[in-house]
Short mmCIF file of C-alpha atoms in Angstrom, two decimals:
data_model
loop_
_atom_site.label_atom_id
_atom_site.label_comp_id
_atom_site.label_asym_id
_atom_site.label_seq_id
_atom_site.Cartn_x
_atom_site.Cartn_y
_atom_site.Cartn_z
CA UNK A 22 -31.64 -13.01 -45.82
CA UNK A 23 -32.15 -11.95 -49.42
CA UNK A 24 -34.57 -9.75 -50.80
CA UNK A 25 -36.23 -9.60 -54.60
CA UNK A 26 -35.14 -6.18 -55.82
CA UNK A 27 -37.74 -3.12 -55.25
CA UNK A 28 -37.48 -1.94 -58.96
CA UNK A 29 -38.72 -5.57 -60.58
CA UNK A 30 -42.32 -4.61 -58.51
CA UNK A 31 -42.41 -0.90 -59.74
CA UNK A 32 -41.45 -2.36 -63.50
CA UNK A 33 -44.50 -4.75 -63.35
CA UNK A 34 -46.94 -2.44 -61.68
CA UNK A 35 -46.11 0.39 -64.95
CA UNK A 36 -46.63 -2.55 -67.18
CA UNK A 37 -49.32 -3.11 -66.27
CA UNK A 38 -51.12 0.53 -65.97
CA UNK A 39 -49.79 0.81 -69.59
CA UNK A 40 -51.76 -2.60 -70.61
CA UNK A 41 -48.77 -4.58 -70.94
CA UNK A 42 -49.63 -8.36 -70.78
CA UNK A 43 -48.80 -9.73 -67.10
CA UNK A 44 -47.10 -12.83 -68.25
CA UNK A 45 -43.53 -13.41 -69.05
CA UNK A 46 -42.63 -14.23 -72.28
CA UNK A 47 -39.93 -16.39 -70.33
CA UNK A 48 -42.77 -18.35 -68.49
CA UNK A 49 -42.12 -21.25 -65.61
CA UNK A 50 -42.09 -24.87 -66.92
CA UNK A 51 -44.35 -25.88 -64.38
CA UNK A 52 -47.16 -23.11 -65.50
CA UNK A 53 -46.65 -24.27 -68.92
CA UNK A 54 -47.00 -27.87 -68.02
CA UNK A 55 -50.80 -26.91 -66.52
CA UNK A 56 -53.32 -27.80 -68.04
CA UNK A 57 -55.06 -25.49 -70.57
CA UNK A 58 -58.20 -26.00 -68.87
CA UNK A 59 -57.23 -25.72 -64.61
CA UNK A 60 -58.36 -21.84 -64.07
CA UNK A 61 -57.68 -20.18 -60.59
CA UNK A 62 -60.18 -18.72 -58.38
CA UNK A 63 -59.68 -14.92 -56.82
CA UNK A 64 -62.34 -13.52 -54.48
CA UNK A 65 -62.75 -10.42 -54.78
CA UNK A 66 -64.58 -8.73 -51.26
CA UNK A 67 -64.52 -5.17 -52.39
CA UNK A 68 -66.95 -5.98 -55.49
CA UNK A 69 -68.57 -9.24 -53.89
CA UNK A 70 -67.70 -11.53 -56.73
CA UNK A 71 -65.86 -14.26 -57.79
CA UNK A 72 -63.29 -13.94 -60.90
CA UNK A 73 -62.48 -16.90 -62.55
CA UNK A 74 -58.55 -16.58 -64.43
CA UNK A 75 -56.46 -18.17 -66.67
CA UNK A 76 -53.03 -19.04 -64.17
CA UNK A 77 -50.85 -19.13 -67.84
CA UNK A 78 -51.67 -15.44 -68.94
CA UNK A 79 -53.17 -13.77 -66.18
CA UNK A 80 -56.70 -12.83 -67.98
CA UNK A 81 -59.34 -12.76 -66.83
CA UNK A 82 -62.25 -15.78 -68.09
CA UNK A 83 -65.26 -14.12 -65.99
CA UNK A 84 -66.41 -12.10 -63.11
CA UNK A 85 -69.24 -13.81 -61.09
CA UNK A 86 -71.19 -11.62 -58.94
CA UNK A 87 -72.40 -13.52 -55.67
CA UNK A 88 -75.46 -11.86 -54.92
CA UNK A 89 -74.59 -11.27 -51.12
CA UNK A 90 -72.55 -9.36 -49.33
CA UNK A 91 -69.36 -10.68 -49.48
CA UNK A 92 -67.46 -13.75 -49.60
CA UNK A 93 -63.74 -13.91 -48.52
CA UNK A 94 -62.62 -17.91 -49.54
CA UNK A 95 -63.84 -19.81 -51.99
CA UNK A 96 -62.91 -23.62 -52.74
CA UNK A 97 -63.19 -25.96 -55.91
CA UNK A 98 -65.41 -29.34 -56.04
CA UNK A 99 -63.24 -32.10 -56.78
CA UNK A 100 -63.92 -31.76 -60.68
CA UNK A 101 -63.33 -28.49 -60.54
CA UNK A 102 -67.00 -27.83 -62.29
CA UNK A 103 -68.73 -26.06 -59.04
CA UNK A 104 -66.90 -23.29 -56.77
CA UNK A 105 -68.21 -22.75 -53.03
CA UNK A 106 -68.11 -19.22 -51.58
CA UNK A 107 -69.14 -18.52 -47.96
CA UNK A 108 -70.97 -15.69 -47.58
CA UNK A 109 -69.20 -13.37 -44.20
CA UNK A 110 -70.53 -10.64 -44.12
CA UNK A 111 -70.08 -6.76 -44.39
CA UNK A 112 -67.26 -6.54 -42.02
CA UNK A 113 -63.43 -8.26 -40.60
CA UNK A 114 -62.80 -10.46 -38.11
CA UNK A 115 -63.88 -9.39 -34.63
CA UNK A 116 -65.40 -6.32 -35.92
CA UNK A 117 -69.10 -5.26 -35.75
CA UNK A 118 -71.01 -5.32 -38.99
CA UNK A 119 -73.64 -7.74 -40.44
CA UNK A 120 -73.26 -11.93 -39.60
CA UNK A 121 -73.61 -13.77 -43.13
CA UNK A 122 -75.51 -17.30 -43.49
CA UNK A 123 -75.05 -18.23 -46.71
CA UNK A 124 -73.03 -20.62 -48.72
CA UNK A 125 -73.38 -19.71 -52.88
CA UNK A 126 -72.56 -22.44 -55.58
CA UNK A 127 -71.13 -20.59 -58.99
CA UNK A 128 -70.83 -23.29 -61.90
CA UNK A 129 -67.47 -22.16 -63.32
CA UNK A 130 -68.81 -23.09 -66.74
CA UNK A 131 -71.68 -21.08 -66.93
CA UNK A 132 -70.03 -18.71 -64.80
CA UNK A 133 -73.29 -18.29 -62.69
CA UNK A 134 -74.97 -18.72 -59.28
CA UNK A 135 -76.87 -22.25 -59.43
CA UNK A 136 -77.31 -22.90 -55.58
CA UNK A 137 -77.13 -21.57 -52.17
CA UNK A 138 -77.21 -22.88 -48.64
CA UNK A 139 -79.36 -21.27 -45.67
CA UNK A 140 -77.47 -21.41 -42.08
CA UNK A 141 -80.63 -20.68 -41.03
CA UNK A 142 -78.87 -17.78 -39.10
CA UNK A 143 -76.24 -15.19 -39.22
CA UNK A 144 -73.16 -17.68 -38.42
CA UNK A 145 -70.66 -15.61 -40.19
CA UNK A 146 -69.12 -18.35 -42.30
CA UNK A 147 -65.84 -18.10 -43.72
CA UNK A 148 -63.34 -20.85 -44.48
CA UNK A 149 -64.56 -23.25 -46.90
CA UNK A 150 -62.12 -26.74 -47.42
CA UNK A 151 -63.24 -30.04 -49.01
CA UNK A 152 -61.80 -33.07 -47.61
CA UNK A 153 -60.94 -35.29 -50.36
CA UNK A 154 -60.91 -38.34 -47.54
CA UNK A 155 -64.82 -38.30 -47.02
CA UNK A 156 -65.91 -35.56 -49.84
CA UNK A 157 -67.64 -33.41 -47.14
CA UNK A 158 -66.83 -29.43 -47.24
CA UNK A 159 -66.28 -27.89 -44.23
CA UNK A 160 -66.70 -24.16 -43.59
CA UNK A 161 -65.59 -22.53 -40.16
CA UNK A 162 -69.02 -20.86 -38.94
CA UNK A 163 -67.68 -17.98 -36.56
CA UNK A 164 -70.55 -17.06 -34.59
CA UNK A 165 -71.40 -20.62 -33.61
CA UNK A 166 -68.10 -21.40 -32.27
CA UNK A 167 -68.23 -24.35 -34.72
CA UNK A 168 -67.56 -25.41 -37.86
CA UNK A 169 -70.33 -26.92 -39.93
CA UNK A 170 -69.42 -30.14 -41.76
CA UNK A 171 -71.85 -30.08 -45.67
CA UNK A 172 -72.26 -32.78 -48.18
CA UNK A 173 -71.76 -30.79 -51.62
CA UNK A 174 -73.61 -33.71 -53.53
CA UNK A 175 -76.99 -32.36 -51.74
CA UNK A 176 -75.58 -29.14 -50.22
CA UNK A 177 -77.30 -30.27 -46.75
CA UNK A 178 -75.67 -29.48 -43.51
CA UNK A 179 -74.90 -33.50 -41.75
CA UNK A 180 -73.10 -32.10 -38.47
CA UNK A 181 -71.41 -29.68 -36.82
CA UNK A 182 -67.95 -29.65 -34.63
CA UNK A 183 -67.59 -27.26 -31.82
CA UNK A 184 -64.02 -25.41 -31.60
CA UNK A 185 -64.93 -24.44 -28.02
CA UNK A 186 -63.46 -20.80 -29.03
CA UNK A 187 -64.65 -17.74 -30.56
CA UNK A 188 -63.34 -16.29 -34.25
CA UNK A 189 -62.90 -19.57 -35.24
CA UNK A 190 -61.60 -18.03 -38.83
CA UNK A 191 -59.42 -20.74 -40.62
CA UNK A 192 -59.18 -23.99 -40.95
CA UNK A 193 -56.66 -26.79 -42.25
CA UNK A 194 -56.98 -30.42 -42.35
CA UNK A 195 -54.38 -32.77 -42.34
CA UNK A 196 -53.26 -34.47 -45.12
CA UNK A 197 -54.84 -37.95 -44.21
CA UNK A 198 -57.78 -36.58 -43.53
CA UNK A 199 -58.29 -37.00 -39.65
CA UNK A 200 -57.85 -33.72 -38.06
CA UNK A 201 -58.22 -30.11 -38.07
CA UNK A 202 -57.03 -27.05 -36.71
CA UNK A 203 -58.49 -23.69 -36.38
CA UNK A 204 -57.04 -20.54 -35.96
CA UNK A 205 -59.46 -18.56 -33.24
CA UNK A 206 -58.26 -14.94 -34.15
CA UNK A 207 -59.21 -12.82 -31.04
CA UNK A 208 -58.89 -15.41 -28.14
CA UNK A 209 -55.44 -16.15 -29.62
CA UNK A 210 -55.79 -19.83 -29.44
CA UNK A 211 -55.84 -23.29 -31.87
CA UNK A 212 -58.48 -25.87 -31.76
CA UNK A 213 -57.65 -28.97 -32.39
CA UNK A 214 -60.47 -31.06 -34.30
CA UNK A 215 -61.15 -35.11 -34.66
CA UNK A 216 -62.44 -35.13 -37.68
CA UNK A 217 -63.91 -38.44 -37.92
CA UNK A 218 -65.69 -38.09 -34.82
CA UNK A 219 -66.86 -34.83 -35.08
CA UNK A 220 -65.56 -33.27 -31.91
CA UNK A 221 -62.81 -31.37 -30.17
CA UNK A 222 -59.92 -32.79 -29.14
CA UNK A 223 -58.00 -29.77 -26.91
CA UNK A 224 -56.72 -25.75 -27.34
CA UNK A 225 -53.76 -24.37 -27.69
CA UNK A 226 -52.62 -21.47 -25.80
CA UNK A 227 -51.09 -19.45 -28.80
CA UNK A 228 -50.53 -15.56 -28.06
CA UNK A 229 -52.91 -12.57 -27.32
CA UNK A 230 -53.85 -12.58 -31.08
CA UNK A 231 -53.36 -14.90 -33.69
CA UNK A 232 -53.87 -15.35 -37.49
CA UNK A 233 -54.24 -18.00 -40.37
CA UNK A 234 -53.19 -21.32 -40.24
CA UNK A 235 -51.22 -23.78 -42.16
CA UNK A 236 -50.02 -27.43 -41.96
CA UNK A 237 -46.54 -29.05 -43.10
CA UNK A 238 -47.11 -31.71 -45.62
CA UNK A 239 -46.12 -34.26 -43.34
CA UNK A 240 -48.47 -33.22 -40.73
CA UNK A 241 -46.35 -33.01 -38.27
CA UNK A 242 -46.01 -29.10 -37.91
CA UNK A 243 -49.10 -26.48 -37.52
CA UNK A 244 -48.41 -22.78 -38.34
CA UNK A 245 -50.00 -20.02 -36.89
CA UNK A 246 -49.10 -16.18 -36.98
CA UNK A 247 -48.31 -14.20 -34.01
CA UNK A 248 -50.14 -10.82 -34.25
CA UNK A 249 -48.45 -9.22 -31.32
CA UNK A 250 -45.11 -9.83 -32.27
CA UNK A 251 -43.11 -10.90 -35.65
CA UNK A 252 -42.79 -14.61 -35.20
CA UNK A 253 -44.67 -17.62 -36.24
CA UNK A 254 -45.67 -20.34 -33.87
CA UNK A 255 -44.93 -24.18 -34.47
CA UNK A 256 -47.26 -26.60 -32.96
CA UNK A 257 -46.01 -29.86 -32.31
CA UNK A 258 -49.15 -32.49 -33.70
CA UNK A 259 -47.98 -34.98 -31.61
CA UNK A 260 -48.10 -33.52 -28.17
CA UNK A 261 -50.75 -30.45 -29.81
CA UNK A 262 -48.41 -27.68 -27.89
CA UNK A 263 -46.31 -24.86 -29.44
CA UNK A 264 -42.86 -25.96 -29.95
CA UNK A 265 -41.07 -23.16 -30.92
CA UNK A 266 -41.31 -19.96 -32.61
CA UNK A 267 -40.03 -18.94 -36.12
CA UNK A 268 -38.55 -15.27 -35.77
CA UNK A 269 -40.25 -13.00 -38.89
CA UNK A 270 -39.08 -9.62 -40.12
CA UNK A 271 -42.46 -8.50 -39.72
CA UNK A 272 -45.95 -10.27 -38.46
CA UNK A 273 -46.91 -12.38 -40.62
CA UNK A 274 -50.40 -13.38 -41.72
CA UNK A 275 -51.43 -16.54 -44.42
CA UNK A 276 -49.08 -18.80 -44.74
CA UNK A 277 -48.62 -22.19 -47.12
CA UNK A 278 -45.97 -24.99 -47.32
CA UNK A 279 -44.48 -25.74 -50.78
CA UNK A 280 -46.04 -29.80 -51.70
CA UNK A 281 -42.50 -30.58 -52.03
CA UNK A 282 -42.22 -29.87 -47.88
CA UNK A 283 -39.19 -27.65 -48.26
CA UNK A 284 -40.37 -24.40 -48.67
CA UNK A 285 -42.98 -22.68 -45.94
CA UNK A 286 -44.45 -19.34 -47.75
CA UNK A 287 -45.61 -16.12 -45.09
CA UNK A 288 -47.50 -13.44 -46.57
CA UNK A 289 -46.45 -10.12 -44.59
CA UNK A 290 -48.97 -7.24 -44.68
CA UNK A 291 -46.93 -4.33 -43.32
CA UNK A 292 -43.70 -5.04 -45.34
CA UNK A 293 -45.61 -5.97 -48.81
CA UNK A 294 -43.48 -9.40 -48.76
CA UNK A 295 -43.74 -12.86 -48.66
CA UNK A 296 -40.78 -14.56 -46.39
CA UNK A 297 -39.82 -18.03 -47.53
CA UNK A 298 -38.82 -20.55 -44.38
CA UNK A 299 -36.80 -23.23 -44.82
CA UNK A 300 -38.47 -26.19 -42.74
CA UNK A 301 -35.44 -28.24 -42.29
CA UNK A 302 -34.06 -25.27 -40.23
CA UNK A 303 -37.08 -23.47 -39.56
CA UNK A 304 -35.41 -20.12 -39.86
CA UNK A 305 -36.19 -17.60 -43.08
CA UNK A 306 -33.73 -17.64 -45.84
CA UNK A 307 -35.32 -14.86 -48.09
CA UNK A 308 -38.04 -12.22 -48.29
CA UNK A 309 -39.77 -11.38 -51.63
CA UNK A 310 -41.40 -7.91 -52.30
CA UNK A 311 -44.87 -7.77 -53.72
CA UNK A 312 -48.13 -5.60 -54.26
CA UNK A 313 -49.03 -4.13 -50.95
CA UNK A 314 -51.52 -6.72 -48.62
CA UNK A 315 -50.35 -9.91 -48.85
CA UNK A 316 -53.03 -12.49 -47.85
CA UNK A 317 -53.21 -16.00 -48.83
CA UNK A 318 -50.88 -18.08 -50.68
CA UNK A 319 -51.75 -20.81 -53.00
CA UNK A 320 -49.46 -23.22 -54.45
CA UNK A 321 -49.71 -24.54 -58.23
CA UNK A 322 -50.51 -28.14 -58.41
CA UNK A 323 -47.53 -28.50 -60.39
CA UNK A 324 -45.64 -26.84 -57.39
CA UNK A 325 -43.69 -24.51 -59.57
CA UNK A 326 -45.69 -21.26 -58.84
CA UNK A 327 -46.93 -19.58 -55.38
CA UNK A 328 -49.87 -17.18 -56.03
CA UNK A 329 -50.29 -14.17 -53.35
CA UNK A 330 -53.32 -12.20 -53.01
CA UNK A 331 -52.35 -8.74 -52.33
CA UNK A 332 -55.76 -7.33 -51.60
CA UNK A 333 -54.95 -3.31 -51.46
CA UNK A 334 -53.44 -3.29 -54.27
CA UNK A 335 -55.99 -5.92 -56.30
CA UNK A 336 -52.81 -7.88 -57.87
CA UNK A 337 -52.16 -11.23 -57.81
CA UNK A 338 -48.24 -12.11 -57.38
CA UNK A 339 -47.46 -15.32 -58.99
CA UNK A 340 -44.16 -15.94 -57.77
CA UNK A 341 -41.80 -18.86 -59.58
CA UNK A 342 -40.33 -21.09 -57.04
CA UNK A 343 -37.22 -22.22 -59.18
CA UNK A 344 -36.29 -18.48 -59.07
CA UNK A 345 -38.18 -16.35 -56.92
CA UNK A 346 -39.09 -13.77 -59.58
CA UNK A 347 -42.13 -12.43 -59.50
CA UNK A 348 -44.94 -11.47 -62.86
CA UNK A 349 -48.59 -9.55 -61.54
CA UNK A 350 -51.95 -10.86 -62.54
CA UNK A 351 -54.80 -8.14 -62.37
CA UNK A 352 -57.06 -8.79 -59.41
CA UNK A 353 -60.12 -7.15 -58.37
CA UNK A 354 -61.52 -4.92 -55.42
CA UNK A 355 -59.95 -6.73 -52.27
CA UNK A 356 -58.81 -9.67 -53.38
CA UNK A 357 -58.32 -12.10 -51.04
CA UNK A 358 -59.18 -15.78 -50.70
CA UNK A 359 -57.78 -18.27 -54.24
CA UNK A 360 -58.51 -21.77 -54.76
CA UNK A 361 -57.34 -24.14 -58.00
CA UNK A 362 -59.96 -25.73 -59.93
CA UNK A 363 -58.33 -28.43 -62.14
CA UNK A 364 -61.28 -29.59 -64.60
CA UNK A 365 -62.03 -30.51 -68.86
CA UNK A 366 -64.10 -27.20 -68.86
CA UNK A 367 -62.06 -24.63 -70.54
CA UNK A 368 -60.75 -26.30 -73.55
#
């Protein structure tokens, strides 16, 4: 395995402290092929806001404060002019602390709150995804066991699909649309979800603990980290049972698949790195170092560029796939959960 050199992290971290712009002056094609207008989405849970950034330069547009206490994900409508932040809570996954219930609407034009959503009880909601197949959102509502299926065009709750499992904390849908999977955090397990008909399909047995969940771009593979040990499972779609395990250097936490399907991105608290998988092998073919937390990955539309939360350290890694180097964006407090929003708003 390879590893990005130590000394490109510290160089970027003192450019920064000294004010230094965050973006190469040798920037990605991709990045530069983005539209002026797309802007990326960083939660920030430490400040309980939403900062809206500029993916080409790293600055920051806005700061939206969310009013409640705190969101962790946040996803984009599908013209990128509304971004939907479920409101957790006070506290992690599994730990005691107040149960959230509600979801907040921030126009990313007028950089403001315009609407929220009442659970009508502490639910603790957390993952937020919109299905481009039907246009419903769907948010994984923890304390319910469930997760609660919303139309965003009147931001009214239409069903609900149990998981049959506790912590239900992520979610990912496949690619056509007709299932998801959740990763239930403390029973260790993955639901398996019919989308279309609202229900559960089966569990999977995973480990003692798992974390965060992914899907190949085929939908043929689900990934879910092992928390007890350094490996990542694959689950089989087709028979919705692990089918092997991906040895890590170190647990591994949120991971993503490149859109290309080569390339499956692990974000790696302990270490500070990101490992990159290859999926025709399935084994890990480099590490990458970054700011210390690693939590979710998101992937450039133009698949050139992997963004990494790194909430300790409130940086943002943008990582460029044709090379693996690495340029910071200033985060804020706890960063954690990114989304795209591709829209005509920023011009």
């Amino acid at each position: 395995m390879l590893s990005a050199r130590n000394h490109k992290i510290r160089q970027l971290l003192l450019g920064l402290s000294l004010g230094i712009p965050v973006a190469f002056a040798t920037a990605a094609s991709g990045e530069a092929a983005q539209r002026d207008t797309d802007v990326l989405l960083a939660i920030n849970e430490g400040e309980a806001s939403l900062g809206i950034l500029d993916p080409r330069t790293g600055r920051e547009l806005a700061k939206v404060v969310e009013g409640a206490i705190t969101g962790h994900e946040v996803a984009a409508s599908a013209d990128g002019r509304l971004a939907y932040v479920p409101i957790y809570g006070d506290s992690s996954v599994g730990e005691p602390g107040s149960d959230g219930q509600e979801l907040v609407v921030i126009d990313i034009a007028s950089r403001k709150v315009v609407n929220r959503l009442d659970f009508g009880h502490g639910v603790r909601p957390h993952c937020v995804l919109l299905n481009p197949h039907d246009g419903m959102l769907y948010v994984t509502t923890e304390v319910d066991h469930t997760v609660t299926v919303i139309d965003p065009g009147t931001l009214k709750i239409v069903d609900v699909i149990p998981t049959g499992q506790s912590e239900s904390h992520m979610l990912a849908l496949s690619h056509d649309g007709r299932f998801g999977y959740t990763s239930n955090v403390g029973p260790g397990t993955v639901s398996v979800l019919d989308i279309k008909a609202r229900s559960l399909v089966t569990i999977i047995p995973v480990s003692r603990t798992t974390q965060r969940i992914s899907i190949s771009m085929d939908d043929k593979m689900v990934f879910t980290a092992d928390q007890t040990k350094p490996r990542l499972a694959v689950i089989d779609t087709a028979t919705n049972s692990v089918k092997t395990w991906i040895p890590l250097p170190s647990p591994g936490y949120g991971s993503t698949p490149t859109h290309d399907g080569r390339w499956l991105l692990v974000a790696m608290q302990k270490t500070s790195q990101v490992a990159v998988i290859d999926l025709k092998t399935l084994q890990v073919v480099r590490t990458i170092d970054v700011p210390p937390a690693p939590h979710e990955i998101l992937i450039s539309p133009t698949d050139d560029v992997a963004y990494v939360s790194c909430s300790r350290s409130g940086k943002i890694a943008a990582i460029r796939l044709s090379d693996w180097t690495v340029r910071l964006i200033d985060g804020g407090n706890r960063v954690d959960g990114l989304a795209w929003a591709q829209s005509h708003l920023f011009s």
